[in-house]
Amino acid sequence: DLRLFMKIAVTTENGTVFQHFGKTKAFTLYTAQDGAITEKTLLDAGEAGHSALATLLAENSVDVLICGGIGAGAKEALKSCGIQLVAGASGDVDAAVK
């Protein structure tokens, strides 16, 4: 247990949890250490879709994804990248992370 921090990504649109993972244009990335948020940045997903988004998150060392809706294919892509999923979230991105 050498790694005491984790990276959390939230599908984001205008500061709220975006409801369609495969069409998200941005993720808010949080670094959490010992239960506290130590860093928050915005990651532009550009035109990447579905499986490319899972790869993008993996390349950014994301451990957990928080999102609204997500399809079976995207769930599998995240699983294959070792990213845990918390689906069904809504509202403010900061509140969803807490």
Coordinates of N, CA, C and O in Angstrom, one line a residue:
D1 N 0.8 -1.2 0.0 CA 0.0 0.0 0.0 C 0.9 1.3 0.0 O 0.8 2.1 0.9
L2 N 1.7 1.3 -1.0 CA 2.6 2.5 -1.1 C 1.9 3.7 -1.7 O 2.3 4.8 -1.5
R3 N 0.8 3.4 -2.4 CA 0.1 4.5 -3.1 C -1.0 5.1 -2.2 O -2.0 4.4 -2.0
L4 N -0.8 6.2 -1.7 CA -1.7 6.8 -0.7 C -2.7 7.8 -1.4 O -3.4 8.5 -0.7
F5 N -2.6 7.9 -2.7 CA -3.4 8.9 -3.4 C -4.2 8.1 -4.5 O -3.8 7.1 -4.9
M6 N -5.3 8.7 -4.9 CA -6.0 8.2 -6.1 C -6.5 9.3 -7.0 O -6.6 10.5 -6.5
K7 N -6.6 9.0 -8.3 CA -7.1 10.0 -9.2 C -8.6 9.6 -9.6 O -8.9 8.5 -9.9
I8 N -9.4 10.6 -9.5 CA -10.8 10.5 -9.8 C -11.2 11.4 -11.0 O -10.8 12.6 -11.0
A9 N -11.9 10.8 -11.9 CA -12.4 11.6 -13.1 C -13.9 11.7 -13.0 O -14.6 10.7 -12.7
V10 N -14.4 12.9 -13.4 CA -15.9 13.1 -13.4 C -16.2 13.6 -14.8 O -15.6 14.6 -15.2
T11 N -17.2 13.0 -15.5 CA -17.7 13.6 -16.7 C -18.3 14.9 -16.4 O -19.0 15.1 -15.5
T12 N -17.9 15.9 -17.2 CA -18.2 17.3 -16.8 C -18.8 18.1 -17.9 O -18.3 18.1 -19.0
E13 N -19.8 18.9 -17.6 CA -20.3 19.9 -18.5 C -20.9 21.0 -17.6 O -21.8 20.8 -16.8
N14 N -20.3 22.2 -17.8 CA -20.7 23.4 -17.0 C -20.7 23.2 -15.5 O -21.6 23.6 -14.8
G15 N -19.7 22.4 -15.0 CA -19.6 22.2 -13.6 C -20.5 21.2 -13.0 O -20.5 21.0 -11.8
T16 N -21.2 20.5 -13.8 CA -22.1 19.4 -13.3 C -21.7 18.1 -14.0 O -21.0 18.1 -15.0
V17 N -22.2 17.0 -13.4 CA -21.9 15.7 -13.9 C -22.6 15.5 -15.3 O -23.9 15.5 -15.3
F18 N -21.9 15.3 -16.3 CA -22.4 15.1 -17.7 C -23.0 13.7 -17.7 O -22.4 12.7 -17.2
Q19 N -24.2 13.5 -18.3 CA -25.0 12.3 -18.2 C -24.7 11.2 -19.3 O -25.2 10.1 -19.2
H20 N -23.8 11.5 -20.2 CA -23.6 10.5 -21.3 C -22.1 10.3 -21.4 O -21.4 11.1 -22.1
F21 N -21.5 9.3 -20.8 CA -20.0 9.1 -20.8 C -19.5 9.1 -22.2 O -18.5 9.8 -22.4
G22 N -20.0 8.4 -23.1 CA -19.5 8.3 -24.5 C -19.5 9.6 -25.3 O -18.8 9.7 -26.3
K23 N -20.2 10.6 -24.8 CA -20.3 11.9 -25.5 C -19.7 13.0 -24.7 O -19.8 14.2 -25.1
T24 N -19.0 12.7 -23.6 CA -18.5 13.8 -22.8 C -17.3 14.5 -23.5 O -16.6 13.8 -24.2
K25 N -17.3 15.8 -23.3 CA -16.2 16.6 -24.0 C -15.1 16.9 -23.0 O -14.0 17.4 -23.4
A26 N -15.4 16.7 -21.7 CA -14.4 17.1 -20.7 C -14.6 16.3 -19.4 O -15.7 15.8 -19.1
F27 N -13.5 16.1 -18.7 CA -13.5 15.4 -17.4 C -12.9 16.4 -16.4 O -11.9 17.0 -16.7
T28 N -13.4 16.4 -15.2 CA -12.7 17.1 -14.1 C -11.9 16.0 -13.4 O -12.5 15.0 -13.0
L29 N -10.6 16.2 -13.3 CA -9.7 15.3 -12.6 C -9.4 15.8 -11.2 O -9.0 16.9 -11.1
Y30 N -9.5 14.9 -10.3 CA -9.2 15.2 -8.9 C -8.1 14.2 -8.4 O -8.2 13.0 -8.7
T31 N -7.2 14.8 -7.7 CA -6.2 13.9 -7.0 C -6.6 14.0 -5.5 O -6.7 15.1 -4.9
A32 N -6.9 12.8 -4.9 CA -7.3 12.7 -3.5 C -6.2 12.0 -2.8 O -5.6 11.0 -3.2
Q33 N -5.8 12.6 -1.6 CA -4.8 12.0 -0.8 C -5.2 12.0 0.6 O -5.7 13.0 1.1
D34 N -5.2 10.8 1.3 CA -5.7 10.7 2.7 C -7.1 11.3 2.9 O -7.3 12.0 3.9
G35 N -7.9 11.1 1.9 CA -9.3 11.6 2.0 C -9.6 13.0 1.7 O -10.7 13.5 1.8
A36 N -8.5 13.7 1.3 CA -8.7 15.2 0.9 C -8.3 15.4 -0.5 O -7.4 14.7 -1.1
I37 N -9.0 16.3 -1.2 CA -8.7 16.7 -2.6 C -7.4 17.6 -2.5 O -7.4 18.6 -1.9
T38 N -6.4 17.2 -3.2 CA -5.1 18.0 -3.3 C -4.9 18.7 -4.6 O -4.1 19.6 -4.7
E39 N -5.7 18.2 -5.6 CA -5.5 18.9 -6.9 C -6.8 18.7 -7.8 O -7.5 17.7 -7.6
K40 N -7.1 19.7 -8.6 CA -8.3 19.6 -9.4 C -7.9 20.3 -10.8 O -7.4 21.4 -10.8
T41 N -8.1 19.5 -11.9 CA -7.8 20.1 -13.2 C -8.9 19.6 -14.2 O -9.6 18.7 -13.9
L42 N -8.9 20.3 -15.3 CA -9.9 19.9 -16.3 C -9.1 19.2 -17.5 O -8.1 19.7 -17.9
L43 N -9.6 18.1 -17.9 CA -9.1 17.3 -19.0 C -10.0 17.4 -20.2 O -11.2 17.0 -20.1
D44 N -9.5 18.0 -21.3 CA -10.3 18.1 -22.5 C -10.3 16.7 -23.2 O -9.3 16.2 -23.6
A45 N -11.5 16.2 -23.5 CA -11.6 14.9 -24.1 C -11.7 15.1 -25.7 O -11.6 14.1 -26.4
G46 N -11.8 16.3 -26.1 CA -11.9 16.5 -27.6 C -13.0 15.7 -28.2 O -14.1 15.7 -27.7
E47 N -12.6 15.1 -29.3 CA -13.6 14.3 -30.1 C -13.5 12.8 -29.8 O -14.1 12.0 -30.5
A48 N -12.8 12.5 -28.8 CA -12.6 11.0 -28.4 C -14.0 10.5 -28.0 O -14.8 11.2 -27.4
G49 N -14.3 9.3 -28.3 CA -15.6 8.7 -28.0 C -15.4 7.3 -27.3 O -14.4 6.7 -27.6
H50 N -16.3 6.9 -26.6 CA -16.4 5.6 -26.0 C -15.1 4.9 -25.6 O -14.5 5.3 -24.6
S51 N -14.6 4.0 -26.3 CA -13.4 3.2 -25.9 C -12.2 4.1 -25.8 O -11.3 3.9 -25.0
A52 N -12.1 5.1 -26.7 CA -11.0 6.1 -26.7 C -11.0 6.9 -25.4 O -9.9 7.2 -24.9
L53 N -12.2 7.1 -24.8 CA -12.2 7.8 -23.6 C -11.6 7.0 -22.4 O -10.9 7.6 -21.6
A54 N -11.9 5.7 -22.4 CA -11.3 4.8 -21.4 C -9.8 4.9 -21.5 O -9.1 5.0 -20.5
T55 N -9.3 4.8 -22.7 CA -7.8 4.9 -22.9 C -7.3 6.2 -22.4 O -6.2 6.3 -21.8
L56 N -7.9 7.3 -22.7 CA -7.5 8.7 -22.3 C -7.5 8.7 -20.8 O -6.5 9.2 -20.2
L57 N -8.5 8.2 -20.1 CA -8.5 8.2 -18.7 C -7.3 7.3 -18.1 O -6.6 7.7 -17.2
A58 N -7.1 6.2 -18.7 CA -6.0 5.3 -18.3 C -4.6 6.0 -18.5 O -3.7 5.9 -17.6
E59 N -4.5 6.7 -19.6 CA -3.2 7.4 -19.8 C -3.0 8.5 -18.8 O -1.9 9.0 -18.6
N60 N -4.1 9.0 -18.2 CA -4.0 10.0 -17.1 C -4.0 9.4 -15.7 O -4.3 10.1 -14.8
S61 N -3.8 8.1 -15.6 CA -3.7 7.4 -14.3 C -4.9 7.5 -13.5 O -4.8 7.5 -12.2
V62 N -6.1 7.5 -14.1 CA -7.3 7.6 -13.4 C -7.7 6.3 -12.7 O -7.5 5.2 -13.4
D63 N -8.1 6.3 -11.5 CA -8.4 5.1 -10.7 C -9.9 4.9 -10.7 O -10.4 3.7 -10.7
V64 N -10.7 6.0 -10.6 CA -12.1 5.9 -10.5 C -12.8 6.9 -11.4 O -12.4 8.1 -11.5
L65 N -13.9 6.5 -12.1 CA -14.7 7.4 -12.9 C -16.0 7.5 -12.3 O -16.7 6.6 -12.0
I66 N -16.4 8.8 -12.2 CA -17.8 9.1 -11.7 C -18.5 9.7 -12.9 O -18.0 10.6 -13.6
C67 N -19.7 9.1 -13.2 CA -20.4 9.6 -14.4 C -21.9 9.4 -14.2 O -22.4 8.9 -13.2
G68 N -22.7 9.9 -15.2 CA -24.1 9.7 -15.2 C -24.4 8.3 -15.8 O -24.2 7.3 -15.2
G69 N -24.9 8.4 -17.0 CA -25.2 7.2 -17.8 C -24.0 6.6 -18.5 O -23.1 7.4 -18.9
I70 N -23.9 5.3 -18.7 CA -22.8 4.7 -19.4 C -23.3 3.3 -19.9 O -24.0 2.6 -19.3
G71 N -22.9 3.0 -21.1 CA -23.3 1.8 -21.8 C -22.4 0.6 -21.5 O -21.3 0.8 -20.9
A72 N -22.8 -0.6 -21.8 CA -22.1 -1.8 -21.5 C -20.7 -1.8 -22.1 O -19.8 -2.3 -21.5
G73 N -20.6 -1.4 -23.4 CA -19.3 -1.4 -24.0 C -18.3 -0.5 -23.3 O -17.1 -0.9 -23.1
A74 N -18.7 0.7 -22.9 CA -17.8 1.6 -22.2 C -17.5 1.0 -20.8 O -16.3 1.2 -20.4
K75 N -18.4 0.3 -20.2 CA -18.1 -0.3 -18.9 C -17.0 -1.3 -19.0 O -16.1 -1.4 -18.2
E76 N -17.1 -2.1 -20.1 CA -16.1 -3.1 -20.4 C -14.7 -2.5 -20.7 O -13.7 -3.0 -20.2
A77 N -14.7 -1.4 -21.4 CA -13.5 -0.7 -21.8 C -12.8 -0.2 -20.5 O -11.6 -0.3 -20.3
L78 N -13.6 0.4 -19.6 CA -13.1 0.9 -18.3 C -12.5 -0.2 -17.5 O -11.4 -0.1 -16.9
K79 N -13.3 -1.3 -17.4 CA -12.8 -2.5 -16.7 C -11.5 -3.0 -17.2 O -10.6 -3.3 -16.4
S80 N -11.3 -3.1 -18.5 CA -10.1 -3.6 -19.1 C -8.9 -2.7 -18.8 O -7.8 -3.1 -18.9
C81 N -9.2 -1.4 -18.5 CA -8.2 -0.4 -18.2 C -7.9 -0.4 -16.7 O -7.1 0.4 -16.2
G82 N -8.7 -1.2 -15.9 CA -8.5 -1.2 -14.5 C -9.1 0.0 -13.8 O -8.7 0.4 -12.6
I83 N -10.1 0.6 -14.4 CA -10.7 1.8 -13.8 C -12.0 1.5 -13.1 O -12.9 0.9 -13.8
Q84 N -12.2 1.8 -11.9 CA -13.4 1.5 -11.1 C -14.5 2.5 -11.6 O -14.2 3.7 -11.9
L85 N -15.7 2.1 -11.6 CA -16.8 2.9 -12.1 C -17.9 3.2 -11.0 O -18.3 2.3 -10.2
V86 N -18.3 4.5 -10.9 CA -19.4 4.9 -10.1 C -20.4 5.6 -11.0 O -20.1 6.8 -11.4
A87 N -21.4 4.9 -11.4 CA -22.4 5.5 -12.4 C -23.6 6.0 -11.7 O -23.8 5.7 -10.5
G88 N -24.4 6.7 -12.4 CA -25.7 7.2 -11.8 C -25.6 8.5 -11.0 O -26.5 8.9 -10.4
A89 N -24.4 9.2 -11.1 CA -24.2 10.4 -10.4 C -24.9 11.6 -11.1 O -25.0 11.5 -12.4
S90 N -25.2 12.6 -10.4 CA -25.7 13.8 -11.0 C -25.4 15.0 -10.2 O -25.0 14.9 -9.0
G91 N -25.6 16.2 -10.7 CA -25.4 17.4 -9.9 C -24.0 18.0 -10.0 O -23.3 17.7 -11.0
D92 N -23.6 18.7 -9.0 CA -22.3 19.4 -9.0 C -21.1 18.4 -8.9 O -21.2 17.4 -8.2
V93 N -20.1 18.6 -9.8 CA -19.0 17.7 -9.8 C -18.2 17.6 -8.5 O -17.9 16.5 -8.0
D94 N -18.0 18.7 -7.8 CA -17.3 18.7 -6.5 C -18.1 17.8 -5.5 O -17.5 17.0 -4.7
A95 N -19.4 18.0 -5.5 CA -20.3 17.3 -4.5 C -20.2 15.8 -4.8 O -20.2 15.0 -3.9
A96 N -20.2 15.4 -6.1 CA -20.2 14.0 -6.5 C -18.9 13.3 -6.0 O -18.9 12.2 -5.6
V97 N -17.8 14.1 -6.1 CA -16.5 13.5 -5.6 C -16.5 13.3 -4.1 O -16.1 12.3 -3.6
K98 N -17.1 14.3 -3.4 CA -17.1 14.1 -1.9 C -18.0 13.0 -1.5 O -17.7 12.2 -0.6

